[in-house]
Amino acid sequence: MSIPLFLIFAALTVASALVVIIHRNPIYCALGLVSTLFLLALLFLGLEAHMVAVLQIIVYAGAIVVLFLFVIMLLNLQVEERAMVPRPLIAVAAAGGILLGALVLVGIAQTPLAAPVPVHADYGGTEPLAERLFTTYLLPFELTSLLLLVAIVGAVVVGKRRA
Amino acid sequence: MALDVAIACLKAVVMLLIALQVMAMGVYFERKVSAIIQDRIGANRAAILGFAGQGIVNTLVADPLKFLLKEDVRPAGADRFLHTLAPLAAVIPALGAFAVIPFGDVLEIGGRTINLQAASLDVGILYILAMASLGVYGVVLAGWASNNRWSLLGGIRGSAQMISYEIAMGLALIGVVVTYDTLDLQEMARRQGELIWGWLPAWGILSQPLAFLILFAAGIAESKRIPFDLPESESELVSGFFTEYSGAKHLMFMMSDFVEVVLVAALVTTLFFGGWQVPYLGREGFHFPWGTAIALPSLVVAILQILSFSVKLVFFTWLQIVIRWTLPRFRYDQLMRLGWKGLLPLSLLNVVVSAALVLLREGRT
């Protein structure tokens, strides 16, 4: 991906992420999230990671945020009121944010950038990804699926108890 | 370079034209097949210079024109931006999914070998799943942005239904992918040109019959048509998620409906019925199992393949419309039971059996 293209997509990603946290209507927040995730998928595409890009869309944009929207619509959430936050708290939060941003910037500035290396032909494809996943990274992969299973069972148990 | 770009654009245009032509035929079938099934005459009113063409003028000229010329009504309290975005969000992913559907093998012309597929992606079929999963936003947004309880109910039903059936659909596709050993739809179509016992074309319906049934059912559910049309269900919800749409926006919802029908037909054709394959037609011409061979130029072969693909596409579009006018609508609990307790376990079974068969075939342990 060329630099100008990357900058455009990166700016759009940040803008939609801002919509998620700033907009007062929960539906628009969820849509901002969809847009963020979709644009992230485009950035992955720019990094030649086709498989990750498509999975990003299927799993996050196509399924998880749809569930968010489903819940928002089911609960019929209204436009949020702006909460009254004490001024000192705002000042502290702003200072913390600026400090964090500065630290990240310093970190980036101090890291020497390696010259770009051309990726090899099958990089980011389905086969190499699957092969790594099921050989080198088999244990973390299986552990993750176990973790997800535990989470699902937990969710069912919590739901049952309430009913 | 410019020629490459032109060829790529041309391929996209050809695919889009095939899809839209079949869609138009679908609209025509919808009106005439329903009329035949219900013992009516059906559309036959509009005529140009006395030519009514059994309703062709009605469906292809008069209806779209009427939609385009009607007032665009936006209900009070509707969200202006999202109300306009929803029909676009419904139709664009559905059309975009056609990019990876192959409509022919290769065309050798002027020393070039052109792959007859608009976009040859490594992730192939997953791209279609991604586009299908984005299609739900049109339904959800239309339901929410209309400021109408019926629309909202339709939108909620739509999102629950589409998520439920996407799972069965994805799992059914795993069986198919395992069997063909590739994600690329073009490669899958080529694999179906092989012959079993030297005479039987190895179409996917033979190796993956269960996946075909699951995918077809889940596909109809994804396109939200009877018997799965609960998001719309006109007897309870007026018109469901697009109750509050008129004019061109309503036309876009109708269009996305039919485009999805054609997409399901295209997917079923490509995965289970050989895609563009004509039995015994190879790149150089026909090779019949009894020894006769007829040599054909590449252009003729490509045209035959595109024709074969289109005919199958029209057939499965027609089949979906007949199903629509034959079956009654499910109840909501029946819909959910079929999805979660019927299709999901069946598709899991299909994955296990397909994987075991592939292991046996390749003699690995």
PDB file of N, CA, C and O in Angstrom, chain B residues 69-74 83-84 244-250:
ATOM      1  N   LEU B  69     -40.148   6.910 -10.250  1.00  0.00           N
ATOM      2  CA  LEU B  69     -40.873   8.175 -10.355  1.00  0.00           C
ATOM      3  C   LEU B  69     -41.692   8.485  -9.107  1.00  0.00           C
ATOM      4  O   LEU B  69     -42.238   9.571  -8.982  1.00  0.00           O
ATOM      5  N   LYS B  70     -41.791   7.541  -8.183  1.00  0.00           N
ATOM      6  CA  LYS B  70     -42.621   7.784  -6.999  1.00  0.00           C
ATOM      7  C   LYS B  70     -41.907   8.675  -6.004  1.00  0.00           C
ATOM      8  O   LYS B  70     -40.688   8.776  -5.991  1.00  0.00           O
ATOM      9  N   GLU B  71     -42.731   9.293  -5.147  1.00  0.00           N
ATOM     10  CA  GLU B  71     -42.169  10.188  -4.140  1.00  0.00           C
ATOM     11  C   GLU B  71     -41.360   9.390  -3.129  1.00  0.00           C
ATOM     12  O   GLU B  71     -41.728   8.276  -2.764  1.00  0.00           O
ATOM     13  N   ASP B  72     -40.251   9.962  -2.699  1.00  0.00           N
ATOM     14  CA  ASP B  72     -39.423   9.334  -1.681  1.00  0.00           C
ATOM     15  C   ASP B  72     -39.899   9.840  -0.320  1.00  0.00           C
ATOM     16  O   ASP B  72     -39.647  10.989   0.037  1.00  0.00           O
ATOM     17  N   VAL B  73     -40.604   8.990   0.417  1.00  0.00           N
ATOM     18  CA  VAL B  73     -41.175   9.410   1.692  1.00  0.00           C
ATOM     19  C   VAL B  73     -40.219   9.019   2.823  1.00  0.00           C
ATOM     20  O   VAL B  73     -39.753   7.883   2.855  1.00  0.00           O
ATOM     21  N   ARG B  74     -39.946   9.975   3.698  1.00  0.00           N
ATOM     22  CA  ARG B  74     -39.191   9.624   4.897  1.00  0.00           C
ATOM     23  C   ARG B  74     -40.070   9.931   6.101  1.00  0.00           C
ATOM     24  O   ARG B  74     -40.511  11.063   6.268  1.00  0.00           O
ATOM     25  N   HIS B  83     -31.437   6.209   7.293  1.00  0.00           N
ATOM     26  CA  HIS B  83     -32.563   5.803   6.454  1.00  0.00           C
ATOM     27  C   HIS B  83     -32.129   5.743   4.989  1.00  0.00           C
ATOM     28  O   HIS B  83     -32.588   4.900   4.230  1.00  0.00           O
ATOM     29  N   THR B  84     -31.228   6.636   4.602  1.00  0.00           N
ATOM     30  CA  THR B  84     -30.721   6.627   3.230  1.00  0.00           C
ATOM     31  C   THR B  84     -29.619   5.595   3.055  1.00  0.00           C
ATOM     32  O   THR B  84     -29.482   4.986   1.992  1.00  0.00           O
ATOM     33  N   GLU B 244     -41.227   1.377   5.719  1.00  0.00           N
ATOM     34  CA  GLU B 244     -41.219   2.827   5.555  1.00  0.00           C
ATOM     35  C   GLU B 244     -40.392   3.271   4.360  1.00  0.00           C
ATOM     36  O   GLU B 244     -39.847   4.368   4.356  1.00  0.00           O
ATOM     37  N   TYR B 245     -40.255   2.422   3.367  1.00  0.00           N
ATOM     38  CA  TYR B 245     -39.466   2.814   2.203  1.00  0.00           C
ATOM     39  C   TYR B 245     -40.353   2.904   0.975  1.00  0.00           C
ATOM     40  O   TYR B 245     -41.259   2.092   0.788  1.00  0.00           O
ATOM     41  N   SER B 246     -40.080   3.903   0.148  1.00  0.00           N
ATOM     42  CA  SER B 246     -40.867   4.057  -1.068  1.00  0.00           C
ATOM     43  C   SER B 246     -39.923   4.426  -2.199  1.00  0.00           C
ATOM     44  O   SER B 246     -38.739   4.676  -1.981  1.00  0.00           O
ATOM     45  N   GLY B 247     -40.456   4.440  -3.390  1.00  0.00           N
ATOM     46  CA  GLY B 247     -39.699   4.918  -4.542  1.00  0.00           C
ATOM     47  C   GLY B 247     -38.403   4.168  -4.766  1.00  0.00           C
ATOM     48  O   GLY B 247     -38.336   2.947  -4.622  1.00  0.00           O
ATOM     49  N   ALA B 248     -37.350   4.896  -5.116  1.00  0.00           N
ATOM     50  CA  ALA B 248     -36.099   4.280  -5.523  1.00  0.00           C
ATOM     51  C   ALA B 248     -35.479   3.452  -4.406  1.00  0.00           C
ATOM     52  O   ALA B 248     -34.860   2.417  -4.661  1.00  0.00           O
ATOM     53  N   LYS B 249     -35.642   3.888  -3.151  1.00  0.00           N
ATOM     54  CA  LYS B 249     -35.042   3.126  -2.048  1.00  0.00           C
ATOM     55  C   LYS B 249     -35.727   1.771  -1.891  1.00  0.00           C
ATOM     56  O   LYS B 249     -35.071   0.765  -1.610  1.00  0.00           O
ATOM     57  N   HIS B 250     -37.047   1.772  -2.077  1.00  0.00           N
ATOM     58  CA  HIS B 250     -37.761   0.502  -2.026  1.00  0.00           C
ATOM     59  C   HIS B 250     -37.289  -0.409  -3.161  1.00  0.00           C
ATOM     60  O   HIS B 250     -37.080  -1.605  -2.975  1.00  0.00           O
TER      61      HIS B 250
END
